[in-house]
Amino acid sequence: MTQTPLLIGFVIMSLASLAIYAKGAHRGPLRGHTLIHAAVPFIAATAYLAMYLGVGNLIKPDDSITYVARYFDWLLTTPLLLAGVVSSAYLGARERDGQAGFVASIVTLDVMMIVTGLVASLALYGTIKWVFFAWSCVAFVGVLYLIWKPLAALSDASPAIGAAYRKNSGFLTVLWLIYPVVFAVGPEGIWAISDAATLWIILVLDVLAKVVYAFTSERNLRAALVHSGA
Ligand code: RET
């Protein structure tokens, strides 16, 4: 059944949102982390519900499907995740200089990545599709540059926070890099793998990038804060 991973996604994300909120820090420097990471699966649950019920599942003339709800999910959740990355980089720093600018610029690049990815998915002709795919990848490179250069340098103000930041960013980067690959080989790209296989793969990626990442990143940051005496 094509619908099964969508229903599973709805159930897992709903429960994960509650679990992350219940288990997360409610005071101190990681309070914001808890709020961000509880919101992310709540948004994903909404998208999985819409996809399961067939709302916004566009069937294109070549019979491939664009799940519009998924792009809405990414449009909200990826900026939240990146806002979390930026604030974690600042955990060891003594002042907030430039923080708003980093959030604004990384979120803008990320929104450009998702919107041009949606255009690539909707484009009917190969050339236009791959031009927008490539442009989306350019924005993605910008996001990765900010994470790994200026923000990583900022996080080093405290060595323990810097190490936790790099661990979290490494996990995030590896997972996020798989999304464009799945797009390229799935029905929105060269269609080497089926729609059903793509749904299952993205379900696994979503659980790792939204739920597992919430718990592991909090654990790493909490340990680093204890270690640095903050
Ligand atoms: C698209 C296709 C066009 C090229 C690129 C893409 C990147 C998508 C990414 C999505 C990440 C989603 C996450 C969701 C979970 O919260 C739009 C697939 C570069 C990186 C992490």
PDB file of C-alpha atoms and ligand atoms in Angstrom:
ATOM      1  CA  MET A   1       0.000   0.000   0.000  1.00  0.00           C
ATOM      2  CA  THR A   2       1.413   3.382  -0.983  1.00  0.00           C
ATOM      3  CA  GLN A   3      -0.479   4.951   1.909  1.00  0.00           C
ATOM      4  CA  THR A   4       1.174   2.908   4.700  1.00  0.00           C
ATOM      5  CA  PRO A   5       4.382   4.994   5.147  1.00  0.00           C
ATOM      6  CA  LEU A   6       2.281   8.159   5.212  1.00  0.00           C
ATOM      7  CA  LEU A   7       0.067   6.870   8.017  1.00  0.00           C
ATOM      8  CA  ILE A   8       3.116   5.605   9.924  1.00  0.00           C
ATOM      9  CA  GLY A   9       4.727   9.019   9.446  1.00  0.00           C
ATOM     10  CA  PHE A  10       1.672  10.755  10.892  1.00  0.00           C
ATOM     11  CA  VAL A  11       1.626   8.520  13.979  1.00  0.00           C
ATOM     12  CA  ILE A  12       5.393   8.644  14.644  1.00  0.00           C
ATOM     13  CA  MET A  13       5.620  12.416  14.202  1.00  0.00           C
ATOM     14  CA  SER A  14       2.606  13.133  16.451  1.00  0.00           C
ATOM     15  CA  LEU A  15       3.986  10.996  19.269  1.00  0.00           C
ATOM     16  CA  ALA A  16       7.530  12.300  18.756  1.00  0.00           C
ATOM     17  CA  SER A  17       6.400  15.901  19.144  1.00  0.00           C
ATOM     18  CA  LEU A  18       4.912  15.100  22.563  1.00  0.00           C
ATOM     19  CA  ALA A  19       7.893  12.956  23.615  1.00  0.00           C
ATOM     20  CA  ILE A  20      10.451  15.624  22.645  1.00  0.00           C
ATOM     21  CA  TYR A  21       8.520  18.281  24.561  1.00  0.00           C
ATOM     22  CA  ALA A  22       8.083  16.032  27.607  1.00  0.00           C
ATOM     23  CA  LYS A  23      11.719  14.884  27.764  1.00  0.00           C
ATOM     24  CA  GLY A  24      13.407  18.159  26.761  1.00  0.00           C
ATOM     25  CA  ALA A  25      14.903  20.903  28.941  1.00  0.00           C
ATOM     26  CA  HIS A  26      12.340  23.430  30.205  1.00  0.00           C
ATOM     27  CA  ARG A  27      14.747  25.915  31.698  1.00  0.00           C
ATOM     28  CA  GLY A  28      18.248  27.110  31.038  1.00  0.00           C
ATOM     29  CA  PRO A  29      20.057  27.553  27.714  1.00  0.00           C
ATOM     30  CA  LEU A  30      18.419  24.527  26.019  1.00  0.00           C
ATOM     31  CA  ARG A  31      14.813  25.673  26.586  1.00  0.00           C
ATOM     32  CA  GLY A  32      14.570  27.077  23.055  1.00  0.00           C
ATOM     33  CA  HIS A  33      16.036  23.841  21.681  1.00  0.00           C
ATOM     34  CA  THR A  34      13.127  21.888  23.202  1.00  0.00           C
ATOM     35  CA  LEU A  35      10.512  24.225  21.712  1.00  0.00           C
ATOM     36  CA  ILE A  36      12.057  24.132  18.234  1.00  0.00           C
ATOM     37  CA  HIS A  37      12.440  20.369  18.168  1.00  0.00           C
ATOM     38  CA  ALA A  38       8.918  19.696  19.476  1.00  0.00           C
ATOM     39  CA  ALA A  39       7.445  21.990  16.788  1.00  0.00           C
ATOM     40  CA  VAL A  40       9.284  20.247  13.919  1.00  0.00           C
ATOM     41  CA  PRO A  41       7.544  16.820  14.145  1.00  0.00           C
ATOM     42  CA  PHE A  42       4.203  18.535  14.818  1.00  0.00           C
ATOM     43  CA  ILE A  43       4.530  20.247  11.436  1.00  0.00           C
ATOM     44  CA  ALA A  44       5.642  16.977   9.836  1.00  0.00           C
ATOM     45  CA  ALA A  45       2.652  15.131  11.334  1.00  0.00           C
ATOM     46  CA  THR A  46       0.362  17.695   9.690  1.00  0.00           C
ATOM     47  CA  ALA A  47       2.068  17.177   6.327  1.00  0.00           C
ATOM     48  CA  TYR A  48       1.905  13.375   6.624  1.00  0.00           C
ATOM     49  CA  LEU A  49      -1.810  13.632   7.458  1.00  0.00           C
ATOM     50  CA  ALA A  50      -2.435  15.781   4.370  1.00  0.00           C
ATOM     51  CA  MET A  51      -0.420  13.417   2.148  1.00  0.00           C
ATOM     52  CA  TYR A  52      -2.197  10.372   3.607  1.00  0.00           C
ATOM     53  CA  LEU A  53      -5.583  11.951   2.914  1.00  0.00           C
ATOM     54  CA  GLY A  54      -4.461  12.910  -0.598  1.00  0.00           C
ATOM     55  CA  VAL A  55      -4.578  16.667  -0.027  1.00  0.00           C
ATOM     56  CA  GLY A  56      -2.116  18.431  -2.336  1.00  0.00           C
ATOM     57  CA  ASN A  57      -0.798  15.260  -4.006  1.00  0.00           C
ATOM     58  CA  LEU A  58      -0.439  16.583  -7.550  1.00  0.00           C
ATOM     59  CA  ILE A  59      -0.361  14.008 -10.340  1.00  0.00           C
ATOM     60  CA  LYS A  60       1.580  15.473 -13.257  1.00  0.00           C
ATOM     61  CA  PRO A  61       1.128  14.628 -16.966  1.00  0.00           C
ATOM     62  CA  ASP A  62       3.999  12.097 -16.784  1.00  0.00           C
ATOM     63  CA  ASP A  63       2.129  10.384 -13.879  1.00  0.00           C
ATOM     64  CA  SER A  64       4.757  11.280 -11.277  1.00  0.00           C
ATOM     65  CA  ILE A  65       3.432  12.827  -8.061  1.00  0.00           C
ATOM     66  CA  THR A  66       4.516  16.047  -6.345  1.00  0.00           C
ATOM     67  CA  TYR A  67       3.566  15.906  -2.668  1.00  0.00           C
ATOM     68  CA  VAL A  68       3.054  19.627  -2.116  1.00  0.00           C
ATOM     69  CA  ALA A  69       2.471  19.136   1.627  1.00  0.00           C
ATOM     70  CA  ARG A  70       6.027  17.786   1.903  1.00  0.00           C
ATOM     71  CA  TYR A  71       7.452  21.033   0.520  1.00  0.00           C
ATOM     72  CA  PHE A  72       5.300  23.023   2.985  1.00  0.00           C
ATOM     73  CA  ASP A  73       6.678  20.809   5.756  1.00  0.00           C
ATOM     74  CA  TRP A  74      10.269  21.457   4.630  1.00  0.00           C
ATOM     75  CA  LEU A  75       9.564  25.164   4.201  1.00  0.00           C
ATOM     76  CA  LEU A  76       8.737  25.394   7.912  1.00  0.00           C
ATOM     77  CA  THR A  77      10.838  22.635   9.496  1.00  0.00           C
ATOM     78  CA  THR A  78      14.201  23.198   7.814  1.00  0.00           C
ATOM     79  CA  PRO A  79      14.341  26.895   8.880  1.00  0.00           C
ATOM     80  CA  LEU A  80      13.452  25.840  12.440  1.00  0.00           C
ATOM     81  CA  LEU A  81      16.212  23.222  12.437  1.00  0.00           C
ATOM     82  CA  LEU A  82      18.686  25.796  11.128  1.00  0.00           C
ATOM     83  CA  ALA A  83      17.613  28.368  13.730  1.00  0.00           C
ATOM     84  CA  GLY A  84      18.492  25.648  16.261  1.00  0.00           C
ATOM     85  CA  VAL A  85      21.898  25.152  14.643  1.00  0.00           C
ATOM     86  CA  VAL A  86      22.645  28.894  14.771  1.00  0.00           C
ATOM     87  CA  SER A  87      21.632  29.246  18.417  1.00  0.00           C
ATOM     88  CA  SER A  88      23.699  26.193  19.365  1.00  0.00           C
ATOM     89  CA  ALA A  89      26.753  27.787  17.723  1.00  0.00           C
ATOM     90  CA  TYR A  90      26.256  30.779  20.013  1.00  0.00           C
ATOM     91  CA  LEU A  91      25.934  28.693  23.201  1.00  0.00           C
ATOM     92  CA  GLY A  92      29.610  29.075  24.025  1.00  0.00           C
ATOM     93  CA  ALA A  93      29.921  32.693  22.853  1.00  0.00           C
ATOM     94  CA  ARG A  94      29.802  35.607  25.273  1.00  0.00           C
ATOM     95  CA  GLU A  95      27.904  38.004  23.019  1.00  0.00           C
ATOM     96  CA  ARG A  96      25.106  37.660  20.460  1.00  0.00           C
ATOM     97  CA  ASP A  97      26.757  39.820  17.750  1.00  0.00           C
ATOM     98  CA  GLY A  98      25.490  38.848  14.316  1.00  0.00           C
ATOM     99  CA  GLN A  99      23.081  36.140  15.505  1.00  0.00           C
ATOM    100  CA  ALA A 100      19.980  37.677  13.890  1.00  0.00           C
ATOM    101  CA  GLY A 101      21.931  38.150  10.649  1.00  0.00           C
ATOM    102  CA  PHE A 102      23.016  34.510  10.609  1.00  0.00           C
ATOM    103  CA  VAL A 103      19.449  33.286  11.224  1.00  0.00           C
ATOM    104  CA  ALA A 104      18.052  35.587   8.520  1.00  0.00           C
ATOM    105  CA  SER A 105      20.632  34.653   5.896  1.00  0.00           C
ATOM    106  CA  ILE A 106      20.707  30.892   6.505  1.00  0.00           C
ATOM    107  CA  VAL A 107      16.890  30.750   6.547  1.00  0.00           C
ATOM    108  CA  THR A 108      16.686  32.785   3.331  1.00  0.00           C
ATOM    109  CA  LEU A 109      19.109  30.456   1.536  1.00  0.00           C
ATOM    110  CA  ASP A 110      17.205  27.452   2.877  1.00  0.00           C
ATOM    111  CA  VAL A 111      13.817  28.829   1.731  1.00  0.00           C
ATOM    112  CA  MET A 112      15.349  29.450  -1.717  1.00  0.00           C
ATOM    113  CA  MET A 113      16.551  25.810  -1.697  1.00  0.00           C
ATOM    114  CA  ILE A 114      13.084  24.425  -0.920  1.00  0.00           C
ATOM    115  CA  VAL A 115      11.163  26.732  -3.275  1.00  0.00           C
ATOM    116  CA  THR A 116      13.475  26.043  -6.236  1.00  0.00           C
ATOM    117  CA  GLY A 117      13.265  22.331  -5.337  1.00  0.00           C
ATOM    118  CA  LEU A 118       9.468  22.556  -5.608  1.00  0.00           C
ATOM    119  CA  VAL A 119       9.820  24.275  -8.982  1.00  0.00           C
ATOM    120  CA  ALA A 120      12.151  21.445 -10.091  1.00  0.00           C
ATOM    121  CA  SER A 121       9.589  18.892  -8.978  1.00  0.00           C
ATOM    122  CA  LEU A 122       6.758  20.640 -10.841  1.00  0.00           C
ATOM    123  CA  ALA A 123       8.774  21.339 -14.028  1.00  0.00           C
ATOM    124  CA  LEU A 124       7.637  19.111 -16.860  1.00  0.00           C
ATOM    125  CA  TYR A 125      10.657  19.383 -19.131  1.00  0.00           C
ATOM    126  CA  GLY A 126      14.001  17.855 -18.289  1.00  0.00           C
ATOM    127  CA  THR A 127      16.193  20.891 -18.889  1.00  0.00           C
ATOM    128  CA  ILE A 128      14.120  23.254 -16.757  1.00  0.00           C
ATOM    129  CA  LYS A 129      13.785  20.624 -14.044  1.00  0.00           C
ATOM    130  CA  TRP A 130      17.557  20.123 -13.789  1.00  0.00           C
ATOM    131  CA  VAL A 131      18.342  23.837 -13.989  1.00  0.00           C
ATOM    132  CA  PHE A 132      16.162  24.424 -10.923  1.00  0.00           C
ATOM    133  CA  PHE A 133      17.521  21.312  -9.230  1.00  0.00           C
ATOM    134  CA  ALA A 134      21.053  22.670  -9.726  1.00  0.00           C
ATOM    135  CA  TRP A 135      20.011  26.118  -8.473  1.00  0.00           C
ATOM    136  CA  SER A 136      18.506  24.547  -5.366  1.00  0.00           C
ATOM    137  CA  CYS A 137      21.818  22.754  -4.796  1.00  0.00           C
ATOM    138  CA  VAL A 138      23.635  26.102  -5.041  1.00  0.00           C
ATOM    139  CA  ALA A 139      21.470  27.478  -2.219  1.00  0.00           C
ATOM    140  CA  PHE A 140      22.156  24.267  -0.255  1.00  0.00           C
ATOM    141  CA  VAL A 141      25.911  24.810  -0.652  1.00  0.00           C
ATOM    142  CA  GLY A 142      25.385  28.291   0.838  1.00  0.00           C
ATOM    143  CA  VAL A 143      23.602  26.775   3.844  1.00  0.00           C
ATOM    144  CA  LEU A 144      26.405  24.239   4.341  1.00  0.00           C
ATOM    145  CA  TYR A 145      29.043  26.953   3.981  1.00  0.00           C
ATOM    146  CA  LEU A 146      27.468  29.022   6.786  1.00  0.00           C
ATOM    147  CA  ILE A 147      27.189  25.940   9.012  1.00  0.00           C
ATOM    148  CA  TRP A 148      30.741  24.737   8.500  1.00  0.00           C
ATOM    149  CA  LYS A 149      32.686  28.023   8.216  1.00  0.00           C
ATOM    150  CA  PRO A 150      31.569  31.116  10.165  1.00  0.00           C
ATOM    151  CA  LEU A 151      29.151  29.340  12.534  1.00  0.00           C
ATOM    152  CA  ALA A 152      31.578  26.502  13.301  1.00  0.00           C
ATOM    153  CA  ALA A 153      34.243  29.129  14.070  1.00  0.00           C
ATOM    154  CA  LEU A 154      31.834  30.924  16.414  1.00  0.00           C
ATOM    155  CA  SER A 155      30.997  27.711  18.252  1.00  0.00           C
ATOM    156  CA  ASP A 156      34.700  27.278  19.032  1.00  0.00           C
ATOM    157  CA  ALA A 157      34.499  30.105  21.597  1.00  0.00           C
ATOM    158  CA  SER A 158      33.954  27.152  23.946  1.00  0.00           C
ATOM    159  CA  PRO A 159      35.871  24.005  22.877  1.00  0.00           C
ATOM    160  CA  ALA A 160      33.241  21.654  24.385  1.00  0.00           C
ATOM    161  CA  ILE A 161      30.394  23.455  22.586  1.00  0.00           C
ATOM    162  CA  GLY A 162      32.477  23.528  19.392  1.00  0.00           C
ATOM    163  CA  ALA A 163      32.902  19.742  19.501  1.00  0.00           C
ATOM    164  CA  ALA A 164      29.189  19.152  20.158  1.00  0.00           C
ATOM    165  CA  TYR A 165      28.276  21.630  17.391  1.00  0.00           C
ATOM    166  CA  ARG A 166      30.459  19.749  14.885  1.00  0.00           C
ATOM    167  CA  LYS A 167      29.017  16.379  15.911  1.00  0.00           C
ATOM    168  CA  ASN A 168      25.459  17.663  15.468  1.00  0.00           C
ATOM    169  CA  SER A 169      26.245  19.440  12.206  1.00  0.00           C
ATOM    170  CA  GLY A 170      27.937  16.295  10.857  1.00  0.00           C
ATOM    171  CA  PHE A 171      24.854  14.189  11.548  1.00  0.00           C
ATOM    172  CA  LEU A 172      22.609  16.871  10.019  1.00  0.00           C
ATOM    173  CA  THR A 173      24.794  17.325   6.917  1.00  0.00           C
ATOM    174  CA  VAL A 174      25.000  13.609   6.088  1.00  0.00           C
ATOM    175  CA  LEU A 175      21.212  13.239   6.361  1.00  0.00           C
ATOM    176  CA  TRP A 176      20.332  16.421   4.496  1.00  0.00           C
ATOM    177  CA  LEU A 177      22.659  15.442   1.595  1.00  0.00           C
ATOM    178  CA  ILE A 178      20.586  12.300   1.007  1.00  0.00           C
ATOM    179  CA  TYR A 179      17.367  14.260   0.262  1.00  0.00           C
ATOM    180  CA  PRO A 180      18.525  15.661  -3.120  1.00  0.00           C
ATOM    181  CA  VAL A 181      19.867  12.219  -4.071  1.00  0.00           C
ATOM    182  CA  VAL A 182      16.466  10.651  -3.368  1.00  0.00           C
ATOM    183  CA  PHE A 183      14.791  13.431  -5.369  1.00  0.00           C
ATOM    184  CA  ALA A 184      17.163  12.821  -8.305  1.00  0.00           C
ATOM    185  CA  VAL A 185      16.659   9.041  -8.452  1.00  0.00           C
ATOM    186  CA  GLY A 186      12.939   9.055  -7.541  1.00  0.00           C
ATOM    187  CA  PRO A 187       9.902   9.834  -9.719  1.00  0.00           C
ATOM    188  CA  GLU A 188      10.530  13.605  -9.478  1.00  0.00           C
ATOM    189  CA  GLY A 189      13.931  13.034 -11.151  1.00  0.00           C
ATOM    190  CA  ILE A 190      15.120  10.160 -13.355  1.00  0.00           C
ATOM    191  CA  TRP A 191      12.540   7.754 -11.860  1.00  0.00           C
ATOM    192  CA  ALA A 192      14.976   4.897 -11.202  1.00  0.00           C
ATOM    193  CA  ILE A 193      13.094   4.004  -7.998  1.00  0.00           C
ATOM    194  CA  SER A 194       9.328   3.865  -7.474  1.00  0.00           C
ATOM    195  CA  ASP A 195       7.058   6.313  -5.710  1.00  0.00           C
ATOM    196  CA  ALA A 196       6.468   3.766  -2.917  1.00  0.00           C
ATOM    197  CA  ALA A 197      10.203   3.189  -2.351  1.00  0.00           C
ATOM    198  CA  THR A 198      10.759   6.956  -2.271  1.00  0.00           C
ATOM    199  CA  LEU A 199       8.046   7.405   0.383  1.00  0.00           C
ATOM    200  CA  TRP A 200       9.662   4.775   2.614  1.00  0.00           C
ATOM    201  CA  ILE A 201      13.158   6.228   2.220  1.00  0.00           C
ATOM    202  CA  ILE A 202      11.964   9.759   3.007  1.00  0.00           C
ATOM    203  CA  LEU A 203      10.050   8.441   6.030  1.00  0.00           C
ATOM    204  CA  VAL A 204      13.281   6.970   7.428  1.00  0.00           C
ATOM    205  CA  LEU A 205      15.218  10.162   6.633  1.00  0.00           C
ATOM    206  CA  ASP A 206      12.514  12.324   8.234  1.00  0.00           C
ATOM    207  CA  VAL A 207      12.518  10.260  11.429  1.00  0.00           C
ATOM    208  CA  LEU A 208      16.317  10.533  11.622  1.00  0.00           C
ATOM    209  CA  ALA A 209      16.528  14.244  10.705  1.00  0.00           C
ATOM    210  CA  LYS A 210      13.636  15.393  12.875  1.00  0.00           C
ATOM    211  CA  VAL A 211      13.252  12.944  15.782  1.00  0.00           C
ATOM    212  CA  VAL A 212      16.570  11.162  16.327  1.00  0.00           C
ATOM    213  CA  TYR A 213      18.420  14.430  15.667  1.00  0.00           C
ATOM    214  CA  ALA A 214      16.289  16.203  18.318  1.00  0.00           C
ATOM    215  CA  PHE A 215      17.360  13.737  21.009  1.00  0.00           C
ATOM    216  CA  THR A 216      21.012  13.278  19.998  1.00  0.00           C
ATOM    217  CA  SER A 217      21.672  16.997  19.471  1.00  0.00           C
ATOM    218  CA  GLU A 218      20.177  17.824  22.865  1.00  0.00           C
ATOM    219  CA  ARG A 219      22.261  15.097  24.514  1.00  0.00           C
ATOM    220  CA  ASN A 220      25.474  16.379  22.912  1.00  0.00           C
ATOM    221  CA  LEU A 221      24.780  20.007  23.810  1.00  0.00           C
ATOM    222  CA  ARG A 222      23.722  19.160  27.365  1.00  0.00           C
ATOM    223  CA  ALA A 223      26.955  17.205  27.939  1.00  0.00           C
ATOM    224  CA  ALA A 224      29.001  20.069  26.469  1.00  0.00           C
ATOM    225  CA  LEU A 225      27.272  22.633  28.724  1.00  0.00           C
ATOM    226  CA  VAL A 226      27.970  20.528  31.817  1.00  0.00           C
ATOM    227  CA  HIS A 227      31.566  20.078  30.685  1.00  0.00           C
ATOM    228  CA  SER A 228      32.094  23.791  30.054  1.00  0.00           C
ATOM    229  CA  GLY A 229      30.448  24.663  33.369  1.00  0.00           C
ATOM    230  CA  ALA A 230      27.772  26.877  31.709  1.00  0.00           C
TER     231      ALA A 230
HETATM  232  C1  RET B   1      15.488  19.090  -2.865  1.00  0.00           C
HETATM  233  C2  RET B   1      15.484  18.974  -4.392  1.00  0.00           C
HETATM  234  C3  RET B   1      16.306  19.955  -5.084  1.00  0.00           C
HETATM  235  C4  RET B   1      17.741  19.945  -4.620  1.00  0.00           C
HETATM  236  C5  RET B   1      17.867  19.934  -3.131  1.00  0.00           C
HETATM  237  C6  RET B   1      16.855  19.505  -2.295  1.00  0.00           C
HETATM  238  C7  RET B   1      17.150  19.491  -0.845  1.00  0.00           C
HETATM  239  C8  RET B   1      16.346  19.151   0.133  1.00  0.00           C
HETATM  240  C9  RET B   1      16.693  19.059   1.528  1.00  0.00           C
HETATM  241  C10 RET B   1      15.693  18.735   2.382  1.00  0.00           C
HETATM  242  C11 RET B   1      15.814  18.537   3.760  1.00  0.00           C
HETATM  243  C12 RET B   1      14.750  18.199   4.458  1.00  0.00           C
HETATM  244  C13 RET B   1      14.715  17.923   5.861  1.00  0.00           C
HETATM  245  C14 RET B   1      13.529  17.652   6.393  1.00  0.00           C
HETATM  246  C15 RET B   1      13.329  17.241   7.744  1.00  0.00           C
HETATM  247  O1  RET B   1      13.159  17.974   8.649  1.00  0.00           O
HETATM  248  C16 RET B   1      14.427  20.099  -2.445  1.00  0.00           C
HETATM  249  C17 RET B   1      15.093  17.698  -2.404  1.00  0.00           C
HETATM  250  C18 RET B   1      19.214  20.387  -2.587  1.00  0.00           C
HETATM  251  C19 RET B   1      18.081  19.282   1.982  1.00  0.00           C
HETATM  252  C20 RET B   1      15.931  17.878   6.655  1.00  0.00           C
END
